[in-house]
Structures are given as structure tokens and as C-alpha cells.
mmCIF file of C-alpha atoms in Angstrom:
data_model
loop_
_atom_site.group_PDB
_atom_site.id
_atom_site.type_symbol
_atom_site.label_atom_id
_atom_site.label_comp_id
_atom_site.label_asym_id
_atom_site.label_seq_id
_atom_site.Cartn_x
_atom_site.Cartn_y
_atom_site.Cartn_z
ATOM 1 C CA UNK A 1 -16.216 25.973 23.980
ATOM 2 C CA UNK A 2 -19.722 27.572 23.891
ATOM 3 C CA UNK A 3 -21.671 24.358 23.315
ATOM 4 C CA UNK A 4 -19.349 22.142 25.381
ATOM 5 C CA UNK A 5 -20.938 19.293 27.286
ATOM 6 C CA UNK A 6 -18.451 19.494 30.133
ATOM 7 C CA UNK A 7 -16.914 22.292 32.178
ATOM 8 C CA UNK A 8 -14.218 24.339 30.461
ATOM 9 C CA UNK A 9 -10.609 23.239 30.911
ATOM 10 C CA UNK A 10 -7.997 25.968 31.237
ATOM 11 C CA UNK A 11 -4.718 25.374 29.411
ATOM 12 C CA UNK A 12 -1.809 27.350 28.044
ATOM 13 C CA UNK A 13 -0.566 24.586 25.746
ATOM 14 C CA UNK A 14 -1.952 21.963 23.391
ATOM 15 C CA UNK A 15 -4.629 22.065 20.743
ATOM 16 C CA UNK A 16 -8.365 22.129 21.493
ATOM 17 C CA UNK A 17 -10.177 18.990 20.389
ATOM 18 C CA UNK A 18 -12.927 19.674 17.902
ATOM 19 C CA UNK A 19 -11.436 22.950 16.701
ATOM 20 C CA UNK A 20 -10.805 22.887 12.958
ATOM 21 C CA UNK A 21 -7.595 24.856 13.462
ATOM 22 C CA UNK A 22 -6.219 22.039 15.622
ATOM 23 C CA UNK A 23 -5.852 19.947 12.443
ATOM 24 C CA UNK A 24 -3.503 22.543 10.970
ATOM 25 C CA UNK A 25 -1.680 22.730 14.301
ATOM 26 C CA UNK A 26 -1.185 18.956 14.396
ATOM 27 C CA UNK A 27 0.182 18.990 10.839
ATOM 28 C CA UNK A 28 2.754 21.600 11.899
ATOM 29 C CA UNK A 29 3.712 19.667 15.035
ATOM 30 C CA UNK A 30 3.957 16.476 13.000
ATOM 31 C CA UNK A 31 6.197 18.188 10.432
ATOM 32 C CA UNK A 32 8.362 19.654 13.218
ATOM 33 C CA UNK A 33 8.682 16.178 14.744
ATOM 34 C CA UNK A 34 9.968 14.701 11.492
ATOM 35 C CA UNK A 35 12.468 17.547 11.007
ATOM 36 C CA UNK A 36 13.646 17.238 14.638
ATOM 37 C CA UNK A 37 14.062 13.477 14.469
ATOM 38 C CA UNK A 38 15.798 13.486 11.074
ATOM 39 C CA UNK A 39 18.327 16.015 12.415
ATOM 40 C CA UNK A 40 19.103 13.982 15.562
ATOM 41 C CA UNK A 41 18.813 10.418 14.243
ATOM 42 C CA UNK A 42 18.966 10.535 10.429
ATOM 43 C CA UNK A 43 19.349 6.756 10.032
ATOM 44 C CA UNK A 44 16.018 6.060 11.771
ATOM 45 C CA UNK A 45 12.849 6.366 9.740
ATOM 46 C CA UNK A 46 9.837 7.877 11.507
ATOM 47 C CA UNK A 47 6.298 7.183 10.363
ATOM 48 C CA UNK A 48 3.394 9.071 11.856
ATOM 49 C CA UNK A 49 -0.341 9.197 11.435
ATOM 50 C CA UNK A 50 -2.143 11.654 13.715
ATOM 51 C CA UNK A 51 -1.136 10.347 17.171
ATOM 52 C CA UNK A 52 0.415 7.079 16.004
ATOM 53 C CA UNK A 53 4.204 7.213 15.697
ATOM 54 C CA UNK A 54 6.475 4.390 14.528
ATOM 55 C CA UNK A 55 10.239 4.442 14.247
ATOM 56 C CA UNK A 56 12.314 1.860 12.377
ATOM 57 C CA UNK A 57 16.026 1.402 11.893
ATOM 58 C CA UNK A 58 18.772 -1.146 11.340
ATOM 59 C CA UNK A 59 20.832 -0.381 14.471
ATOM 60 C CA UNK A 60 19.122 -1.023 17.803
ATOM 61 C CA UNK A 61 20.816 1.736 19.775
ATOM 62 C CA UNK A 62 20.003 4.282 17.059
ATOM 63 C CA UNK A 63 16.315 3.381 17.383
ATOM 64 C CA UNK A 64 16.613 3.691 21.180
ATOM 65 C CA UNK A 65 18.247 7.096 20.671
ATOM 66 C CA UNK A 66 15.371 8.096 18.378
ATOM 67 C CA UNK A 67 12.904 7.001 21.067
ATOM 68 C CA UNK A 68 14.568 9.208 23.689
ATOM 69 C CA UNK A 69 14.719 12.059 21.172
ATOM 70 C CA UNK A 70 10.973 11.575 20.662
ATOM 71 C CA UNK A 71 10.448 11.829 24.430
ATOM 72 C CA UNK A 72 12.405 15.093 24.459
ATOM 73 C CA UNK A 73 10.379 16.455 21.544
ATOM 74 C CA UNK A 74 7.142 15.612 23.348
ATOM 75 C CA UNK A 75 8.386 17.394 26.475
ATOM 76 C CA UNK A 76 9.272 20.493 24.438
ATOM 77 C CA UNK A 77 5.668 20.687 23.238
ATOM 78 C CA UNK A 78 4.088 19.792 26.581
ATOM 79 C CA UNK A 79 2.797 16.508 25.171
ATOM 80 C CA UNK A 80 2.806 13.104 26.836
ATOM 81 C CA UNK A 81 3.606 9.694 25.449
ATOM 82 C CA UNK A 82 1.257 6.802 26.222
ATOM 83 C CA UNK A 83 3.707 4.252 27.637
ATOM 84 C CA UNK A 84 0.978 1.610 27.695
ATOM 85 C CA UNK A 85 0.962 1.729 23.902
ATOM 86 C CA UNK A 86 4.739 2.109 23.520
ATOM 87 C CA UNK A 87 6.638 -1.020 22.540
ATOM 88 C CA UNK A 88 9.735 -2.251 20.720
ATOM 89 C CA UNK A 89 10.685 -5.222 18.583
ATOM 90 C CA UNK A 90 13.861 -6.490 16.968
ATOM 91 C CA UNK A 91 14.427 -9.510 14.783
ATOM 92 C CA UNK A 92 17.726 -10.729 16.349
ATOM 93 C CA UNK A 93 17.356 -12.207 19.835
ATOM 94 C CA UNK A 94 20.463 -10.417 21.190
ATOM 95 C CA UNK A 95 18.882 -7.049 20.297
ATOM 96 C CA UNK A 96 15.651 -8.006 22.055
ATOM 97 C CA UNK A 97 17.749 -8.902 25.117
ATOM 98 C CA UNK A 98 19.384 -5.462 24.954
ATOM 99 C CA UNK A 99 15.962 -3.768 24.750
ATOM 100 C CA UNK A 100 14.751 -5.790 27.749
ATOM 101 C CA UNK A 101 17.904 -4.833 29.654
ATOM 102 C CA UNK A 102 17.034 -1.170 29.019
ATOM 103 C CA UNK A 103 13.598 -1.816 30.541
ATOM 104 C CA UNK A 104 11.725 -1.246 27.281
ATOM 105 C CA UNK A 105 8.496 -3.072 26.537
ATOM 106 C CA UNK A 106 8.727 -5.712 23.783
ATOM 107 C CA UNK A 107 5.900 -7.131 21.678
ATOM 108 C CA UNK A 108 5.887 -9.690 18.916
ATOM 109 C CA UNK A 109 2.500 -8.559 17.601
ATOM 110 C CA UNK A 110 0.147 -5.612 17.998
ATOM 111 C CA UNK A 111 -2.905 -3.873 16.618
ATOM 112 C CA UNK A 112 -1.779 -0.847 14.624
ATOM 113 C CA UNK A 113 -4.459 1.514 13.318
ATOM 114 C CA UNK A 114 -6.939 -1.360 13.437
ATOM 115 C CA UNK A 115 -4.737 -3.862 11.600
ATOM 116 C CA UNK A 116 -3.100 -6.875 13.176
ATOM 117 C CA UNK A 117 0.687 -6.691 12.758
ATOM 118 C CA UNK A 118 3.134 -9.507 13.486
ATOM 119 C CA UNK A 119 6.830 -8.737 13.853
ATOM 120 C CA UNK A 120 8.194 -12.270 13.713
ATOM 121 C CA UNK A 121 7.948 -15.402 11.572
ATOM 122 C CA UNK A 122 5.006 -16.974 13.416
ATOM 123 C CA UNK A 123 1.575 -15.679 12.488
ATOM 124 C CA UNK A 124 -0.602 -14.499 15.330
ATOM 125 C CA UNK A 125 -4.263 -13.622 15.366
ATOM 126 C CA UNK A 126 -5.014 -13.657 19.105
ATOM 127 C CA UNK A 127 -5.990 -9.991 19.093
ATOM 128 C CA UNK A 128 -8.463 -10.481 16.263
ATOM 129 C CA UNK A 129 -9.899 -13.546 18.024
ATOM 130 C CA UNK A 130 -10.279 -11.469 21.206
ATOM 131 C CA UNK A 131 -12.151 -8.800 19.249
ATOM 132 C CA UNK A 132 -14.405 -11.499 17.831
ATOM 133 C CA UNK A 133 -15.046 -12.813 21.328
ATOM 134 C CA UNK A 134 -16.200 -9.372 22.437
ATOM 135 C CA UNK A 135 -19.037 -9.606 19.919
ATOM 136 C CA UNK A 136 -20.808 -12.357 21.880
ATOM 137 C CA UNK A 137 -23.369 -9.992 23.519
ATOM 138 C CA UNK A 138 -24.234 -8.576 20.076
ATOM 139 C CA UNK A 139 -24.716 -12.087 18.675
ATOM 140 C CA UNK A 140 -27.073 -12.886 21.553
ATOM 141 C CA UNK A 141 -29.118 -9.725 20.928
ATOM 142 C CA UNK A 142 -29.249 -10.465 17.209
ATOM 143 C CA UNK A 143 -30.410 -14.013 17.922
ATOM 144 C CA UNK A 144 -33.233 -12.723 20.149
ATOM 145 C CA UNK A 145 -34.238 -10.014 17.682
ATOM 146 C CA UNK A 146 -37.638 -10.334 16.026
ATOM 147 C CA UNK A 147 -36.320 -8.682 12.836
ATOM 148 C CA UNK A 148 -36.621 -10.636 9.589
ATOM 149 C CA UNK A 149 -33.600 -12.728 8.631
ATOM 150 C CA UNK A 150 -32.799 -10.458 5.650
ATOM 151 C CA UNK A 151 -32.457 -7.451 7.987
ATOM 152 C CA UNK A 152 -30.232 -9.464 10.302
ATOM 153 C CA UNK A 153 -27.919 -10.219 7.376
ATOM 154 C CA UNK A 154 -27.866 -6.549 6.396
ATOM 155 C CA UNK A 155 -26.669 -5.466 9.825
ATOM 156 C CA UNK A 156 -23.645 -7.820 9.852
ATOM 157 C CA UNK A 157 -21.239 -5.592 7.853
ATOM 158 C CA UNK A 158 -22.308 -2.453 9.718
ATOM 159 C CA UNK A 159 -22.351 -3.585 13.321
ATOM 160 C CA UNK A 160 -20.356 -6.782 13.444
ATOM 161 C CA UNK A 161 -17.571 -6.949 10.874
ATOM 162 C CA UNK A 162 -16.485 -3.352 11.451
ATOM 163 C CA UNK A 163 -16.198 -4.004 15.198
ATOM 164 C CA UNK A 164 -14.427 -7.346 14.709
ATOM 165 C CA UNK A 165 -11.909 -6.181 12.144
#
């Protein structure tokens, strides 16, 4: 808008980022999504937080139906779904085979809103280990720093643990 750092983008749909009214708009879209999905697939539970949507149900094909209903809802609003972050999981192996047959992406674990989630019996922490590995350049800079040891300890929760977890 007036103090934008980039050229203006023309649009006739969507909500402007940074506008305080866009929060109210997202709440209304989120509410409409839940009403829409509960009317089309009442047995599937939808959970949403800002732009993070999860759907859970007991019958695989009902969850698949809810997914396609979600795609339709997004198209109605001119929104897009990030397929790179879209995945499915089912406990029974025959349901996972059905999801694969439909060409849907399956994951046994994922990072959801910063937390590591595992969808099967085995515990996985590979994503948290990968995040820890990305801290190596920071550790090197901290090691070379001339700051007193007490200051180095103080920076750990702020710069390291928040990035790792």
C-alpha cells in the first residue's frame, strides 16, 4: 500500500497481507470452510489454524471426499492449495495402498505448526535432527565470538533453541 517496499500488485480477489481487516476476512473464510465441509462430509472433522488445515475421519474414502471438497472450496474463493505440504496417512496398510493408488502423497511423520508429529507406532525425530543440523553455522559463529561465556549462554534460548525446536 502507501509504504510498500515492492511494486503494487493488482488483484480482484484475496486479502491484502498486512491489512488488519484481512484477519477478519480470514476468520470469515475459515468459518465458511467449516460450514461448507460439515455440510458435504459431516463425518470428517476439519481442524484449521490460519492457513493450516487438517482433516480426520474413520473412513478413508470420506476423508478423500473431504479433500476434494476442500479443493472445490479453495477454487470458489480463488485460493490455491500448496500440494507440496499436502499429505495423507492411514493406520491400516490397505487404506494407505488405496491412497497411493489415488496418487495422493503419504507421510508417516511431519512438522505441524512447529511440532514434530508421528502418525505411526515408531517414533521419528529426523526432522528435529535436521533442524539441529542447520544450526552448525550459528555454533561456529558462537564459538568464534569474543563475547563472555555468560552472554553466550544467554543467547542460547533466543537464537538456538527457538530455531531448533
